[in-house]
Coordinates of C-alpha atoms and ligand atoms in Angstrom, one line a residue:
M1 CA 12.2 44.2 20.4
I2 CA 13.2 40.6 19.7
Q3 CA 14.4 40.9 16.2
S4 CA 17.6 42.6 15.2
T5 CA 17.6 44.8 12.1
S6 CA 20.8 43.3 10.9
G7 CA 22.2 40.2 9.4
D8 CA 21.3 38.1 6.4
G9 CA 18.4 36.4 8.3
F10 CA 16.7 39.7 8.8
L11 CA 17.3 40.8 5.2
A12 CA 15.9 37.5 3.9
A13 CA 12.8 38.2 5.9
L14 CA 12.2 41.5 4.2
P15 CA 10.1 41.7 1.0
Q16 CA 12.0 42.7 -2.2
L17 CA 11.3 45.7 -4.3
S18 CA 11.7 43.6 -7.4
S19 CA 8.9 41.2 -6.4
L20 CA 6.3 43.9 -6.1
D21 CA 3.8 44.1 -9.0
V22 CA 3.8 47.9 -9.5
N23 CA 2.6 48.3 -13.1
N24 CA -0.1 51.0 -13.3
R25 CA -0.5 51.0 -9.5
R26 CA 0.0 53.8 -7.1
V27 CA 3.2 53.4 -5.1
L28 CA 3.9 55.7 -2.2
V29 CA 7.7 56.0 -1.7
R30 CA 8.9 57.5 1.5
V31 CA 12.1 59.2 0.5
D32 CA 14.6 61.4 2.4
F33 CA 14.7 64.7 0.6
N34 CA 15.7 66.6 3.8
V35 CA 18.3 68.5 1.9
P36 CA 20.2 71.7 2.9
L37 CA 18.8 74.8 1.2
R38 CA 20.5 78.1 0.2
P39 CA 19.3 81.3 1.6
D40 CA 17.4 81.9 -1.7
G41 CA 15.5 78.6 -1.1
T42 CA 17.2 76.6 -3.8
V43 CA 18.8 73.2 -3.1
R44 CA 22.4 73.5 -1.8
D45 CA 23.4 69.8 -1.9
D46 CA 21.3 67.3 -3.9
T47 CA 23.1 64.2 -2.6
R48 CA 20.0 62.9 -0.9
I49 CA 17.9 63.4 -4.0
R50 CA 20.4 61.6 -6.2
A51 CA 20.5 58.8 -3.6
A52 CA 16.8 58.1 -4.1
L53 CA 17.0 58.1 -7.9
P54 CA 17.7 54.4 -8.5
T55 CA 14.5 53.4 -6.6
I56 CA 12.5 56.1 -8.3
K57 CA 13.8 55.2 -11.8
A58 CA 13.3 51.4 -11.2
L59 CA 9.7 52.0 -10.2
R60 CA 9.0 54.5 -13.0
D61 CA 10.5 52.1 -15.6
R62 CA 8.2 49.4 -14.3
G63 CA 5.1 51.6 -14.9
A64 CA 4.4 52.6 -11.3
R65 CA 2.2 55.7 -10.6
L66 CA 4.6 57.4 -8.2
I67 CA 3.8 59.3 -5.1
L68 CA 6.9 60.6 -3.3
A69 CA 6.8 61.8 0.3
S70 CA 9.4 63.4 2.5
H71 CA 10.0 65.8 5.3
L72 CA 12.2 68.9 5.1
G73 CA 13.6 70.7 8.1
R74 CA 11.6 71.3 11.2
P75 CA 8.3 73.1 10.4
K76 CA 6.9 71.8 13.7
G77 CA 3.6 70.6 12.3
A78 CA 2.6 73.9 10.7
V79 CA 2.7 75.1 7.0
T80 CA 6.0 77.0 6.7
P81 CA 6.5 78.6 3.3
E82 CA 10.3 78.6 3.5
L83 CA 10.2 74.8 4.0
T84 CA 8.1 73.9 0.9
L85 CA 9.4 71.0 -1.1
E86 CA 8.9 73.0 -4.3
P87 CA 12.7 73.6 -4.9
V88 CA 13.3 69.9 -4.2
G89 CA 10.6 69.0 -6.8
A90 CA 12.3 71.4 -9.3
K91 CA 15.7 69.7 -8.7
L92 CA 14.1 66.3 -9.0
A93 CA 12.5 67.2 -12.3
E94 CA 15.8 68.4 -13.6
L95 CA 17.6 65.2 -12.5
L96 CA 14.9 62.9 -13.9
E97 CA 14.2 65.1 -17.0
C98 CA 10.5 64.7 -16.5
E99 CA 7.6 66.6 -14.9
V100 CA 7.2 66.3 -11.1
R101 CA 3.6 67.3 -10.0
L102 CA 3.4 69.2 -6.7
P103 CA 0.1 69.5 -4.9
D104 CA 0.3 72.3 -2.3
E105 CA -0.8 70.1 0.5
V106 CA 0.3 66.8 2.1
V107 CA -3.1 65.1 2.2
G108 CA -6.7 66.2 1.3
D109 CA -9.1 66.2 -1.5
A110 CA -7.0 68.1 -4.0
V111 CA -4.0 65.7 -3.4
R112 CA -6.3 62.7 -3.8
K113 CA -7.6 64.0 -7.0
L114 CA -4.1 64.7 -8.4
V115 CA -2.9 61.2 -7.3
L116 CA -5.9 59.5 -8.9
D117 CA -5.2 61.4 -12.1
T118 CA -1.6 60.3 -12.2
R119 CA -0.7 57.8 -15.0
A120 CA 1.9 55.1 -15.1
G121 CA 5.4 56.6 -15.0
Q122 CA 4.2 59.9 -13.7
I123 CA 5.4 61.4 -10.5
V124 CA 3.7 63.4 -7.7
L125 CA 5.7 64.8 -4.8
L126 CA 3.6 65.5 -1.7
E127 CA 4.2 68.7 0.2
N128 CA 6.5 68.6 3.3
L129 CA 5.1 65.8 5.6
R130 CA 6.0 67.7 8.7
F131 CA 3.6 70.6 7.7
H132 CA 1.1 68.2 9.3
P133 CA 1.3 67.5 13.1
G134 CA 0.1 64.0 12.4
E135 CA 3.5 63.0 10.8
K136 CA 5.6 63.1 13.9
A137 CA 2.8 62.0 16.2
N138 CA 2.1 59.0 14.0
D139 CA -1.5 60.1 14.1
P140 CA -3.8 57.2 12.9
E141 CA -6.0 59.5 10.9
F142 CA -3.1 61.1 9.1
A143 CA -1.4 57.7 8.5
A144 CA -4.7 56.4 7.1
A145 CA -5.0 59.4 4.8
L146 CA -1.6 58.8 3.4
A147 CA -2.2 55.1 3.1
N148 CA -5.4 55.7 1.2
L149 CA -3.4 57.5 -1.5
C150 CA -1.6 54.4 -2.5
D151 CA -1.8 50.7 -3.4
L152 CA 1.8 49.9 -2.4
Y153 CA 4.4 51.3 0.0
V154 CA 8.2 51.6 -0.4
N155 CA 10.5 53.0 2.2
D156 CA 13.8 54.4 0.9
A157 CA 14.3 56.9 3.7
F158 CA 17.0 55.2 5.8
G159 CA 17.8 58.4 7.7
T160 CA 14.3 58.5 9.1
C161 CA 13.8 54.8 9.9
H162 CA 14.7 55.3 13.5
R163 CA 11.7 57.5 13.9
A164 CA 8.2 56.0 14.5
H165 CA 6.5 58.6 12.4
A166 CA 3.3 58.2 10.3
S167 CA 5.0 57.9 6.9
V168 CA 7.6 55.5 8.3
V169 CA 5.5 53.2 10.5
G170 CA 1.8 54.2 10.3
V171 CA 1.6 53.8 6.5
P172 CA 3.3 50.4 6.1
E173 CA 1.1 49.1 8.9
R174 CA -1.9 49.9 6.7
V175 CA -0.5 48.9 3.3
H176 CA -0.1 45.2 2.9
E177 CA 2.2 45.2 -0.2
R178 CA 5.4 47.0 0.8
A179 CA 9.2 46.7 0.5
P180 CA 12.4 48.6 1.2
G181 CA 13.8 50.7 -1.6
L182 CA 17.2 50.0 -3.1
L183 CA 19.0 52.6 -0.9
L184 CA 17.5 51.3 2.3
E185 CA 18.4 47.8 1.3
R186 CA 22.0 48.8 0.6
E187 CA 22.2 50.5 4.0
L188 CA 20.8 47.4 5.8
K189 CA 23.2 45.1 4.0
A190 CA 26.3 47.2 4.8
L191 CA 25.5 48.1 8.4
G192 CA 24.0 44.7 9.0
R193 CA 27.3 43.2 7.9
V194 CA 29.2 45.3 10.4
V195 CA 26.9 44.3 13.3
Q196 CA 26.3 40.6 12.4
N197 CA 29.6 39.6 10.8
P198 CA 32.4 41.8 12.1
E199 CA 35.8 40.8 10.6
H200 CA 39.0 41.2 12.7
P201 CA 41.1 43.2 13.2
F202 CA 38.1 45.5 13.5
V203 CA 38.8 49.2 13.9
A204 CA 36.3 51.6 15.3
V205 CA 37.1 55.3 14.9
V206 CA 34.9 57.6 17.0
G207 CA 35.1 61.3 17.2
G208 CA 32.8 64.3 17.1
A209 CA 31.4 66.5 19.7
K210 CA 30.1 64.6 22.7
V211 CA 30.7 61.5 24.7
S212 CA 27.1 61.7 25.9
D213 CA 25.7 61.4 22.4
K214 CA 27.7 58.3 21.6
L215 CA 28.2 56.5 24.9
T216 CA 25.7 53.8 24.1
V217 CA 27.2 53.2 20.7
L218 CA 30.7 53.0 22.1
L219 CA 29.6 50.5 24.7
A220 CA 27.7 48.4 22.1
V221 CA 30.7 48.4 19.7
I222 CA 33.1 47.3 22.4
Q223 CA 30.9 44.3 23.0
R224 CA 31.7 43.1 19.5
L225 CA 35.4 43.8 19.6
K226 CA 38.1 41.2 20.2
Q227 CA 41.7 40.9 21.2
G228 CA 43.7 42.9 18.6
D229 CA 40.9 45.1 17.5
S230 CA 41.2 48.9 17.9
L231 CA 39.2 51.8 19.3
L232 CA 40.5 55.1 18.0
I233 CA 39.1 58.2 19.8
G234 CA 39.5 61.7 18.5
G235 CA 37.5 64.9 18.2
A236 CA 36.2 66.9 21.1
M237 CA 35.1 63.5 22.5
A238 CA 38.8 62.7 23.1
N239 CA 39.1 65.8 25.2
T240 CA 36.8 64.3 27.7
F241 CA 38.7 61.0 27.6
L242 CA 42.0 62.9 28.2
A243 CA 40.4 64.8 31.1
A244 CA 39.4 61.5 32.6
Q245 CA 43.1 60.6 32.5
G246 CA 44.1 63.7 34.4
V247 CA 45.0 66.0 31.5
K248 CA 44.0 69.6 32.1
V249 CA 42.1 70.4 28.9
G250 CA 41.8 74.2 29.4
A251 CA 38.9 75.7 27.5
S252 CA 38.5 72.7 25.2
L253 CA 35.0 71.4 24.5
H254 CA 34.6 68.5 26.9
E255 CA 32.1 67.0 29.3
G256 CA 33.2 67.2 32.9
D257 CA 30.3 65.0 34.1
R258 CA 31.3 62.1 31.8
L259 CA 34.8 61.3 33.1
S260 CA 33.7 58.1 34.8
D261 CA 31.8 57.0 31.6
C262 CA 35.1 57.4 29.8
R263 CA 36.9 55.3 32.3
T264 CA 34.2 52.6 32.0
V265 CA 34.7 52.6 28.2
I266 CA 38.4 52.2 28.5
R267 CA 38.2 49.5 31.2
R268 CA 35.7 47.4 29.2
A269 CA 37.7 47.8 26.0
E270 CA 41.0 46.9 27.6
A271 CA 39.4 43.9 29.4
R272 CA 38.7 42.5 25.9
G273 CA 42.2 43.1 24.7
V274 CA 41.2 46.0 22.5
N275 CA 43.9 48.7 21.7
V276 CA 42.4 51.9 22.8
E277 CA 44.2 54.9 21.2
L278 CA 43.7 58.4 22.5
P279 CA 45.5 61.4 21.0
V280 CA 49.2 61.6 21.7
D281 CA 49.4 65.1 20.3
L282 CA 46.9 67.9 19.8
R283 CA 46.5 71.0 17.7
L284 CA 45.5 74.0 19.9
G285 CA 43.8 77.3 19.2
A286 CA 42.4 80.1 21.2
D287 CA 39.4 80.9 18.9
L288 CA 37.1 78.5 17.0
K289 CA 37.4 80.7 13.9
G290 CA 41.1 81.5 14.4
S291 CA 44.3 79.8 13.5
L292 CA 46.6 77.2 15.0
S293 CA 48.4 78.5 18.1
R294 CA 50.6 75.5 18.8
T295 CA 50.9 71.7 18.6
I296 CA 51.6 69.8 21.8
V297 CA 52.6 66.3 22.8
V298 CA 50.2 64.8 25.4
E299 CA 51.8 63.6 28.6
P300 CA 49.9 62.5 31.8
D301 CA 50.7 65.9 33.4
T302 CA 49.9 68.0 30.3
A303 CA 48.0 71.2 31.2
L304 CA 46.6 73.5 28.5
D305 CA 46.4 77.2 29.4
A306 CA 43.0 78.2 30.7
D307 CA 42.0 79.9 27.4
E308 CA 43.5 77.2 25.1
M309 CA 41.4 74.7 23.2
A310 CA 42.3 71.3 21.7
L311 CA 40.7 71.6 18.2
D312 CA 42.3 68.8 16.3
I313 CA 44.4 65.7 16.7
G314 CA 48.1 66.2 16.0
P315 CA 50.3 64.6 13.3
D316 CA 51.7 61.8 15.5
T317 CA 48.2 60.8 16.4
V318 CA 47.2 60.7 12.7
G319 CA 50.2 58.5 12.1
R320 CA 49.3 56.1 14.9
F321 CA 45.6 56.0 13.8
A322 CA 46.5 55.5 10.2
S323 CA 48.7 52.4 11.0
R324 CA 45.8 50.8 12.9
I325 CA 43.4 51.7 10.0
R326 CA 45.8 50.2 7.4
A327 CA 45.6 46.8 9.1
A328 CA 41.8 46.7 9.5
K329 CA 39.7 44.0 7.9
M330 CA 36.6 45.9 8.8
L331 CA 36.2 49.5 9.9
F332 CA 33.5 51.8 11.2
W333 CA 34.0 55.5 11.5
N334 CA 31.7 58.1 13.1
G335 CA 32.5 61.6 14.1
P336 CA 35.3 64.0 12.8
M337 CA 38.7 64.2 14.5
G338 CA 38.5 67.9 15.1
L339 CA 36.8 71.2 14.2
F340 CA 37.2 70.4 10.6
E341 CA 34.9 73.2 9.4
N342 CA 37.9 75.5 10.1
P343 CA 40.7 74.5 7.7
A344 CA 43.3 75.2 10.4
F345 CA 41.9 72.2 12.3
A346 CA 40.8 69.9 9.4
R347 CA 44.1 68.0 9.0
G348 CA 43.4 65.3 11.6
T349 CA 40.0 64.5 10.0
L350 CA 41.5 64.6 6.5
G351 CA 44.4 62.3 7.5
V352 CA 42.0 59.8 9.0
A353 CA 39.8 60.1 5.9
E354 CA 42.7 59.4 3.6
A355 CA 43.7 56.4 5.7
V356 CA 40.2 55.0 5.6
A357 CA 40.0 55.5 1.8
A358 CA 43.3 53.6 1.4
C359 CA 42.2 50.8 3.8
P360 CA 41.8 47.5 1.9
G361 CA 39.3 46.2 4.4
F362 CA 35.5 46.7 4.4
T363 CA 35.0 50.4 5.4
V364 CA 31.7 52.0 6.6
I365 CA 31.2 55.7 7.6
G366 CA 28.1 56.9 9.4
G367 CA 27.2 60.3 10.8
G368 CA 26.4 63.6 9.2
D369 CA 29.6 65.6 9.8
S370 CA 32.1 62.7 9.3
V371 CA 30.4 61.9 6.0
A372 CA 30.5 65.6 4.9
A373 CA 34.2 65.7 5.7
V374 CA 34.8 62.6 3.5
R375 CA 32.7 63.9 0.6
E376 CA 34.3 67.4 0.7
N377 CA 37.6 65.8 0.2
G378 CA 36.5 63.7 -2.7
L379 CA 37.2 60.5 -0.9
A380 CA 33.7 59.0 -0.9
E381 CA 34.2 56.8 -3.9
R382 CA 37.0 54.9 -2.1
V383 CA 34.9 54.0 1.0
D384 CA 32.8 50.8 0.8
H385 CA 29.7 52.3 2.3
I386 CA 28.8 55.9 3.3
S387 CA 25.6 55.9 5.2
T388 CA 23.0 58.4 4.4
G389 CA 21.7 58.3 8.0
G390 CA 23.4 59.8 11.0
G391 CA 21.2 58.8 13.9
A392 CA 19.8 55.8 12.1
S393 CA 23.2 54.4 11.3
L394 CA 24.3 54.7 15.0
E395 CA 21.1 53.0 16.2
M396 CA 21.9 50.1 13.8
I397 CA 25.4 49.9 15.0
E398 CA 24.0 49.7 18.6
G399 CA 22.1 46.7 17.4
K400 CA 18.7 48.2 17.7
T401 CA 15.7 47.4 15.5
L402 CA 14.7 50.4 13.5
P403 CA 10.9 51.0 13.7
G404 CA 10.7 51.8 10.0
V405 CA 12.4 48.5 9.1
A406 CA 10.4 46.4 11.5
A407 CA 7.2 47.9 9.9
L408 CA 8.2 46.4 6.6
L409 CA 8.4 42.9 7.8
S410 CA 5.6 40.6 6.8
R411 CA 3.3 39.7 9.7
Ligands
ADP501 P1 28.8 63.3 13.3 O1 27.8 64.3 12.7 O2 29.8 62.8 12.3 O3 28.1 62.2 14.1 P2 29.1 65.0 15.7 O4 27.9 65.7 15.3 O5 29.2 64.2 16.9 O6 29.7 64.1 14.4 O7 30.3 66.1 15.8 C1 30.7 66.9 14.8 C2 31.1 68.3 15.4 O8 32.1 68.2 16.4 C3 31.6 69.1 14.3 O9 30.9 70.3 14.2 C4 33.1 69.4 14.8 O10 33.5 70.7 14.5 C5 32.9 69.2 16.2 N1 34.2 69.0 16.8 C6 35.0 67.9 16.6 N2 36.2 68.0 17.4 C7 36.1 69.1 18.0 C8 37.0 69.8 18.9 N3 38.1 69.3 19.3 N4 36.6 71.0 19.4 C9 35.4 71.5 19.0 N5 34.5 71.0 18.2 C10 34.9 69.8 17.7
MG502 MG1 26.6 65.9 13.6

């Protein structure tokens, strides 16, 4: 696509929630209520529900008749009782201190009747969109059925904007009056700033599981880096980079077929004068659920034992990363530095998270696991922007147009 989702120009082209005339009109809001559930079916973490409250409250206060729509989990186009949005509706009712009406279908006559019967300030939450195969397929009939429920459309589901699904793309194509919600607008501003107006020194911190997942992001980020910027690589991803430099990584999670990709990343970054930092020390273990066995310094001829795994970056690496982070004017972080789910291997991620929290520059974190690590450690408040979308934030950082955002633009 020609347009980029980022930058002030793009934002200026988007309609504004505040300029919609919503009073006493049916407004369908695509929200992201894809929350983790407990085994008993109740909501385990309501962060995503809370994140949608500003938009919901703003519309309610302005007298909108609200229809909320979300997916939950992967019901694969079939009604799946364990993935009903009912517990989400209960949580939402509790947070808003008002009734949330729940039809037991996504679309259909009963839903239509309930929606028509909804008064200004009242809220209907449709059943799980993905109970219907038309959602993921962006089926025209399903999209039209959703569109017919409403007068206006608002998208506040940033985490789903990279998917061309019916509720994300098909509905706004059919509803003339539409706008991004407040959460989506905030995401576009922050990530757009990183893509369009990077400030230097820019520090990109990348970790997580696989090089293959993030290779396109890495290459796109490098294109925007300049002399003196830094690329800090940790996590299992760093194991593949170290293997590409000849380190024997033993049983560590790594991708043996990505060594030349790693060399390309390093070559391109260094050609631009970027400081590429790989781990200089590692915390090892023999078992993902077990404890630390030893910490080693990485040398070119380092060889782990065949059954050893590098599960976290070591203290010297944290120190080196932290000093780069301290000097950053702008920073983007995706992917934990180690197997942080096991406290024995969480120190690298925590150390980086603390450095990011203390960084005076503009800091943005994207990605499900890295965000979870920062929240668990109570550092979220000290980061400028924590993206609610993993895949969507990475696609924006790549410079792609998100289909859900493109669909909001006036034609
Ligand atoms: P994000 O969700 O932030 O984009 P990823 O999904 O790419 O991050 O990667 C997160 C996962 O990678 C976590 O489950 C983490 O335990 C795992 N991981 C990170 N480093 C290692 C490592 N050295 N060995 C094994 N797993 C790792
Ligand atoms: Mg993840």
